[in-house]
Short mmCIF file of C-alpha atoms in Angstrom, two decimals:
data_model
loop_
_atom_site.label_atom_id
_atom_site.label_comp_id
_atom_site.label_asym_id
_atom_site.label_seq_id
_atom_site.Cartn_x
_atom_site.Cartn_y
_atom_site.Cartn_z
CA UNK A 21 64.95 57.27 192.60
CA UNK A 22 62.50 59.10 190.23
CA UNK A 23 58.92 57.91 189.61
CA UNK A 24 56.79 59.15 186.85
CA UNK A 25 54.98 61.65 188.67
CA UNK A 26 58.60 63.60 187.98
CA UNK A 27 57.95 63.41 184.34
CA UNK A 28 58.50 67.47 183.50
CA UNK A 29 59.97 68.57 186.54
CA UNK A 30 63.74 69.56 186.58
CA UNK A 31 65.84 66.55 187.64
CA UNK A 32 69.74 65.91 188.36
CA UNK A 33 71.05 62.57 187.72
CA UNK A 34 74.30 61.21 188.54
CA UNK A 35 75.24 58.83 185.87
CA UNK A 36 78.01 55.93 186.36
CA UNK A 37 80.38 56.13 183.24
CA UNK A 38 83.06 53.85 184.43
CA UNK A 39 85.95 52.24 186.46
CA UNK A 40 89.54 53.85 186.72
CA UNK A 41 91.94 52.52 189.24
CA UNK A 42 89.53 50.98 190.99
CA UNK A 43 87.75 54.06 191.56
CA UNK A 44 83.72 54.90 189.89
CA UNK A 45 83.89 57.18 187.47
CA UNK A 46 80.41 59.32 186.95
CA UNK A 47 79.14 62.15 185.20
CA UNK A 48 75.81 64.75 186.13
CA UNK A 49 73.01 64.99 183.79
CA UNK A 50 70.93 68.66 184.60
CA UNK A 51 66.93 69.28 182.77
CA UNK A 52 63.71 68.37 182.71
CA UNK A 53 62.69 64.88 183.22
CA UNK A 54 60.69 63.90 179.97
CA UNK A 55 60.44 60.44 180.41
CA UNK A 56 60.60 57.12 182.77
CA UNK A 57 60.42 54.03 181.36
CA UNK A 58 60.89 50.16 183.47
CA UNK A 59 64.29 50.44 181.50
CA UNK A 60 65.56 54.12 180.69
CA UNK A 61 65.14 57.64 181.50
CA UNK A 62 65.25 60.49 179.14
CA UNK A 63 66.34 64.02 180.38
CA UNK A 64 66.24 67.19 178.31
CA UNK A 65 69.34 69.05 178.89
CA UNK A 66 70.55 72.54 177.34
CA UNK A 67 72.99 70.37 175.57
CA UNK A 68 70.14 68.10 174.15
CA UNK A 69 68.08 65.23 174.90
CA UNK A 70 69.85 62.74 176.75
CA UNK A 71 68.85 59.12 177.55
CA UNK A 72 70.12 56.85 180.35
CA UNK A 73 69.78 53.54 181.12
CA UNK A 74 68.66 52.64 184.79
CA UNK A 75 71.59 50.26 185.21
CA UNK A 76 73.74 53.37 185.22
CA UNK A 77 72.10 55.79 187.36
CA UNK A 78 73.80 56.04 190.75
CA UNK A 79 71.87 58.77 192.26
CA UNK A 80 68.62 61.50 191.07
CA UNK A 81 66.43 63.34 192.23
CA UNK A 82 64.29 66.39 191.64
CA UNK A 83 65.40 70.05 191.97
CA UNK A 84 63.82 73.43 191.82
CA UNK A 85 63.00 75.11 188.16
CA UNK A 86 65.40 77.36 187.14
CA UNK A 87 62.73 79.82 186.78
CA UNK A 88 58.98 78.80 187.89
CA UNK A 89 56.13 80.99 186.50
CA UNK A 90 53.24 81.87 188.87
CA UNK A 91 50.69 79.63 188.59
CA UNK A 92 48.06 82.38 188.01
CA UNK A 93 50.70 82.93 184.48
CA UNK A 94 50.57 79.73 183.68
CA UNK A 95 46.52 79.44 183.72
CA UNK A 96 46.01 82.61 182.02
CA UNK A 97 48.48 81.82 179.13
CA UNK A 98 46.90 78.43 179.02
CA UNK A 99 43.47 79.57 178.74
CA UNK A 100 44.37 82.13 176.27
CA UNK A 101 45.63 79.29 174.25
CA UNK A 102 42.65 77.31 174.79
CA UNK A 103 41.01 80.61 173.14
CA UNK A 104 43.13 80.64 170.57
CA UNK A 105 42.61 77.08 169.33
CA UNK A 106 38.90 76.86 170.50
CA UNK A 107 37.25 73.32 170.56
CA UNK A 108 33.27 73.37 168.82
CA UNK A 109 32.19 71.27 172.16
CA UNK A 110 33.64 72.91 175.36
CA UNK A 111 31.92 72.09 179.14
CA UNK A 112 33.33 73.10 182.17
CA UNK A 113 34.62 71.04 185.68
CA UNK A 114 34.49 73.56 188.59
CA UNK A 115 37.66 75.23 186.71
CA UNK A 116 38.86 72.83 184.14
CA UNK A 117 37.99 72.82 180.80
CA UNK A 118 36.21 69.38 178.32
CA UNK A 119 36.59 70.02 175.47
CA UNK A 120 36.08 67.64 172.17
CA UNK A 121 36.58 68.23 168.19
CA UNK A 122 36.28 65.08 165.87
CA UNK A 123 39.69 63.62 167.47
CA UNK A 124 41.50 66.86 165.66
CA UNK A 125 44.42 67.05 167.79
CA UNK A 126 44.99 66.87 171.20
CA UNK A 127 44.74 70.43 172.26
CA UNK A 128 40.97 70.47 171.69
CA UNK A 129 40.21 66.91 172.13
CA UNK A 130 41.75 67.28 176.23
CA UNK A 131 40.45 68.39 179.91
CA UNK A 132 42.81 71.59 180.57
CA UNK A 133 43.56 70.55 184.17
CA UNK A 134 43.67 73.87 185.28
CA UNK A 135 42.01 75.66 188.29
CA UNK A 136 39.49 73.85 190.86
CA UNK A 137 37.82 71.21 189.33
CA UNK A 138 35.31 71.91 192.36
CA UNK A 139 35.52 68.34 193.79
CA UNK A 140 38.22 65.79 194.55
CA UNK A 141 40.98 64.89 192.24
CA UNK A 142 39.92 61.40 191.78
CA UNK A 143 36.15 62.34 191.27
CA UNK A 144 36.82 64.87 188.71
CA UNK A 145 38.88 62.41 186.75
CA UNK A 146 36.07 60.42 187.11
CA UNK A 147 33.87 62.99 185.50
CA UNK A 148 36.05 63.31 182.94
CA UNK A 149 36.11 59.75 181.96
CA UNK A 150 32.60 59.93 182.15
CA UNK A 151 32.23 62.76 179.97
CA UNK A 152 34.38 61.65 177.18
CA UNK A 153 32.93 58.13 177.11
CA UNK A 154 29.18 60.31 176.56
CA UNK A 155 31.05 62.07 173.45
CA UNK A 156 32.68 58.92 171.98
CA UNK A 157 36.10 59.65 172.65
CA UNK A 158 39.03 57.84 174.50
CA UNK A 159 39.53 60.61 177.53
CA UNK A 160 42.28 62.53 177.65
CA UNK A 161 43.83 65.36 180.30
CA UNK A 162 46.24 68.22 179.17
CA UNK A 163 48.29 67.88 182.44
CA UNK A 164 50.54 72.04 182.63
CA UNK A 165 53.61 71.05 185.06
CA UNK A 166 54.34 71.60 187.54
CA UNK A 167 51.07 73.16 188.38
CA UNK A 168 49.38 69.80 187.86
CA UNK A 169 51.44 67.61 189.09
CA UNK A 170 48.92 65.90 191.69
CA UNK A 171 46.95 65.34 188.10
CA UNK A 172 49.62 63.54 186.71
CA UNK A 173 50.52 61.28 189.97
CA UNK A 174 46.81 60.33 190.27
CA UNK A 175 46.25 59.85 186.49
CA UNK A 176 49.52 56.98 187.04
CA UNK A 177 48.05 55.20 189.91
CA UNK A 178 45.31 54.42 187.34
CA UNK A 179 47.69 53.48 184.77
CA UNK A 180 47.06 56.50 182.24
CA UNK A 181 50.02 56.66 179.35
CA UNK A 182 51.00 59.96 178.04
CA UNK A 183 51.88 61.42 174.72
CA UNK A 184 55.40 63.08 174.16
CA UNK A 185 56.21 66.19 176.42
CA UNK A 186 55.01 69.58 174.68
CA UNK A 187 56.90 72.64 175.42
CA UNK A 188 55.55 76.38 175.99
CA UNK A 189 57.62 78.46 174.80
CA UNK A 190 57.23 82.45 174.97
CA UNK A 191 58.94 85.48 173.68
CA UNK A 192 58.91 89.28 174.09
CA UNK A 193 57.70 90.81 170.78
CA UNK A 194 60.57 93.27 169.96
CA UNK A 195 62.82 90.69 170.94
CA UNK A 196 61.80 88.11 168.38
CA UNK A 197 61.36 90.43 166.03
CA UNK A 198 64.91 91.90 166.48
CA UNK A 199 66.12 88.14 166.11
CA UNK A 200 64.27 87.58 163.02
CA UNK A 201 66.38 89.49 159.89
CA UNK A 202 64.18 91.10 157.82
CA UNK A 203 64.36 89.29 153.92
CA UNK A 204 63.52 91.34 150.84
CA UNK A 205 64.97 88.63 148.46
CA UNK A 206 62.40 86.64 149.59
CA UNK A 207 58.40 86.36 147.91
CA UNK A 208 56.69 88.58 150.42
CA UNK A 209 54.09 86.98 153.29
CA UNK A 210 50.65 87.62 152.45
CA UNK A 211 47.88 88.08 155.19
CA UNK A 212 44.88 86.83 154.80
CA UNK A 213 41.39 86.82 157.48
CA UNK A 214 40.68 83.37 156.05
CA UNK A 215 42.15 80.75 154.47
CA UNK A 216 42.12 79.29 150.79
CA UNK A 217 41.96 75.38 149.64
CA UNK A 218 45.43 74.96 149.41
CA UNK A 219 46.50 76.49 153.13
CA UNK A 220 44.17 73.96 154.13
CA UNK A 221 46.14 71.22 152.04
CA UNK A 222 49.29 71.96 153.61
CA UNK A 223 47.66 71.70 156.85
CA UNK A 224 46.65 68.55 156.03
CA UNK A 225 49.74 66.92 155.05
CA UNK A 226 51.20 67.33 158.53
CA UNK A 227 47.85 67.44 160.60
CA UNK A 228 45.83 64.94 158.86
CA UNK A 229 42.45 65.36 157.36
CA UNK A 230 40.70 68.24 158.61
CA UNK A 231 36.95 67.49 159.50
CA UNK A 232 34.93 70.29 159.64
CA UNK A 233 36.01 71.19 163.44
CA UNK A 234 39.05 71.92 162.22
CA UNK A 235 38.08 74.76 160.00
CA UNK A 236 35.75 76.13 163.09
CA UNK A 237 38.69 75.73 165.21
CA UNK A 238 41.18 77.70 162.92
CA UNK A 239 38.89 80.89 161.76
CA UNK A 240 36.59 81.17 165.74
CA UNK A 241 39.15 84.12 167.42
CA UNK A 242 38.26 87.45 166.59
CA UNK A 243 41.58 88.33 166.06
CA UNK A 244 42.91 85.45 163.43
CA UNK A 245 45.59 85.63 160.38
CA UNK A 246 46.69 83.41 157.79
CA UNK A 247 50.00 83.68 156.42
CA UNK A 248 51.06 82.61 153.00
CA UNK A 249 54.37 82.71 151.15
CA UNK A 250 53.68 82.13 147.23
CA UNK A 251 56.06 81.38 144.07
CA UNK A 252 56.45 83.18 141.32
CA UNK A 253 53.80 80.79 139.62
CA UNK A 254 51.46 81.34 142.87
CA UNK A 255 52.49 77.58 144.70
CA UNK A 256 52.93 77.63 148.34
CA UNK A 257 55.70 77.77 149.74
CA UNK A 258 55.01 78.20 153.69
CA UNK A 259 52.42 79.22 156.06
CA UNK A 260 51.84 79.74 159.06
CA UNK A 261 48.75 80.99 161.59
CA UNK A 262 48.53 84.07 164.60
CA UNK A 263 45.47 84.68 166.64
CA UNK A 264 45.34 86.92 169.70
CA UNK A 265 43.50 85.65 172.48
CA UNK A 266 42.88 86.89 176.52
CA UNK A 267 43.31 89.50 178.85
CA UNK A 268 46.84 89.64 178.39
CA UNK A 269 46.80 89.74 174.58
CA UNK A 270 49.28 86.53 173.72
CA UNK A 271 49.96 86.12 170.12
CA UNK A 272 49.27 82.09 169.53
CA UNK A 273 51.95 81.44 166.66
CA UNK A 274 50.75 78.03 164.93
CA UNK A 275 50.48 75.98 162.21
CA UNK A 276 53.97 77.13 160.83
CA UNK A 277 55.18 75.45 158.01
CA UNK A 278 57.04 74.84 155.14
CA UNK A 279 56.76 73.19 151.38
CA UNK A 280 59.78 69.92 151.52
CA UNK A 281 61.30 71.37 148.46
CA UNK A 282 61.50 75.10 149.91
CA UNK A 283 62.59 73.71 153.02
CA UNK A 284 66.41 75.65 154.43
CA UNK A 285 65.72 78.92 152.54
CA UNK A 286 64.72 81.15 155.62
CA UNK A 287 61.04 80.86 154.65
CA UNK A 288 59.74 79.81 158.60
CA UNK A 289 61.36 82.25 160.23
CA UNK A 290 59.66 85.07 157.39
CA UNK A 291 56.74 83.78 158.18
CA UNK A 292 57.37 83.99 161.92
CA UNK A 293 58.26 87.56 161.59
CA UNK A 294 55.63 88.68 159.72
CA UNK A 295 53.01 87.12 162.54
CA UNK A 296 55.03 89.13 165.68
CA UNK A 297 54.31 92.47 163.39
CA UNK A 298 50.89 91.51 162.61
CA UNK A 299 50.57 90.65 166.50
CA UNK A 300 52.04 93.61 167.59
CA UNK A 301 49.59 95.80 165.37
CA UNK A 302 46.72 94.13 167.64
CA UNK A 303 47.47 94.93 171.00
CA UNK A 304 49.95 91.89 171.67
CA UNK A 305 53.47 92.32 173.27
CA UNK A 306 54.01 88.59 173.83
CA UNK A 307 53.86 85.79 171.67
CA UNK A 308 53.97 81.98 172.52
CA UNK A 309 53.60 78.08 170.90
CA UNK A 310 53.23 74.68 171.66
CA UNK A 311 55.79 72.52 170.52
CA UNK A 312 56.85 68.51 170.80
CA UNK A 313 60.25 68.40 172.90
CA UNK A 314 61.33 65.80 170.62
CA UNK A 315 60.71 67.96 167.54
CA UNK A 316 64.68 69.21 168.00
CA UNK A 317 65.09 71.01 164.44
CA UNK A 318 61.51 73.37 165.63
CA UNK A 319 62.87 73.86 168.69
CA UNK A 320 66.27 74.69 167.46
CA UNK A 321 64.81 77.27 165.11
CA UNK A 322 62.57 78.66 167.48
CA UNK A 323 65.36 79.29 169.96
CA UNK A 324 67.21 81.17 167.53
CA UNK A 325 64.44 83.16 167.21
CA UNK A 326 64.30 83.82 171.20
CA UNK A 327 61.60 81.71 172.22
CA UNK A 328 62.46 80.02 175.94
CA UNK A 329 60.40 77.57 177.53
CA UNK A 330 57.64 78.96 180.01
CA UNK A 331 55.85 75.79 181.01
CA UNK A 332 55.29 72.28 179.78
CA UNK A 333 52.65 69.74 179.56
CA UNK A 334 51.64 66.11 179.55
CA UNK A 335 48.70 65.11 177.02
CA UNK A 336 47.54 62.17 179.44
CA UNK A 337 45.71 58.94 177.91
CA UNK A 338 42.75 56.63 179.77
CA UNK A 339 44.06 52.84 179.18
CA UNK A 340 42.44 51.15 176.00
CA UNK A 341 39.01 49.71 177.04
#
């Protein structure tokens, strides 16, 4: 049977469906184990998410990835991220990463379990409770898997929740700019190097209020961009954020989104476009995001677009106090 420390590995899971002529009927369930409840377990399969109840689960275990990235890819496109989105308060653990910004969002408000800590698993979990606790903040661990799977089974023995599973996804430049049609009936995407007031407000009705972190967070790369789509009477109608960030020159795509009433006109995937061009035009061939596996409808569109799923991760939580 599965145990959590198989949350966002690849699982198969023979399912019992039912009785014919006396015989047990079942059915095989193939993806990535995103969660494992006392009751249920949830399975993300290239037809969709699928849930199952443990009553009904003859047999599962884990398999190999269909495709597992190095590990050395997988820190490098995760510290490039963490460049990208760059927390005001940052130490370091051996090789991982603290990192605190008012509580805006988890990304910079996480350890990146990454690397060497340069001590023992449990001690450097200790540190990072420890750490936290200094800054005010309930500790939490950005767990990439597989590579940090040990993370993950210790963080369970202690009774640690996690947050939904986040996907990585990546794409080839000229690829996802081939996908994306290009749409001269629509207002045109402005670029700008910072953003106004009201790119800010639209931020804010999905991300919350921004303290001032967040601005710091969203204009620190060197190599930043704020996309805007305007009305005729100059209202916004979608935006969207690039930055390009480490050795390898990854194009973070963020941020992208779109006013409720323009909503099914084409407008995200303008906007997406007109990042990969501006990426392109600074040194990037690759471009990736971060994205909630239970946000179907983003990743639907961004599959479209010919984004596929590098790595995932687990945003790990210390127990209440």
């Amino acid at each position: 049977m599965l145990r959590r420390q198989d949350v966002g590995h690849r699982v198969v899971v023979r399912r019992i469906v039912g009785v014919s002529q006396n015989r047990t009927l079942y059915t095989d369930a193939l993806g990535e184990l995103v969660d494992l409840t006392e009751t249920d377990l949830t399975i993300a399969t290239e037809k969709g998410t699928v849930r199952v109840p443990l009553r009904e689960v003859h047999r599962a275990k884990r398999v190999p990835p269909a495709r597992r990235p190095p590990a050395a890819e997988v820190i490098a496109l995760e510290l490039a991220a963490n460049d990208a989105w760059p927390a005001p308060t940052q130490a370091k653990l051996g090789g991982w990463l603290l990192r605190a910004a008012e509580n805006w969002t988890g990304r910079a408000n996480s350890a990146l379990a990454v690397g060497d800590p340069d001590r023992p698993l449990e001690a450097a979990i200790d540190a990072v409770e420890e750490w936290y606790s200094a800054h005010g903040q309930r500790p939490l661990i950005n767990a990439p898997m597989p590579l940090a799977a040990p993370v993950n089974a210790a963080l369970d023995a202690r009774g640690w929740g996690a947050r939904p599973l986040t996907l990585v996804q990546t794409a080839a430049l000229p690829a996802l700019t081939g996908a994306l049609p290009v749409r001269p009936e629509l207002p045109p995407v402005e670029l700008a190097d910072s953003p106004g007031d009201d790119w800010f407000a639209m931020v804010a009705e999905h991300k919350g209020t921004l303290p001032p972190a967040a601005a710091r967070i969203l204009t620190a790369p060197a190599d930043v961009v704020f996309a805007q789509v305007r009305d005729a009477d100059g209202g916004l109608l979608a935006v969207g954020r690039g930055a390009v960030t480490g050795a390898d020159r990854w194009l973070g795509v963020a941020l992208l989104q779109t006013a409720p009433h323009a909503r099914r006109q084409g407008l995200a995937r303008h906007v997406l476009r007109a990042l990969a061009l501006w990426g392109a035009q600074h040194g990037s061939s690759r471009a990736y995001l971060q994205v909630e596996e239970r946000n179907t409808s983003a990743v639907a569109l961004y599959g479209r677009a010919g984004f596929t799923t590098h790595h995932t991760y687990l945003t790990r939580e210390a127990p209440a106090p």
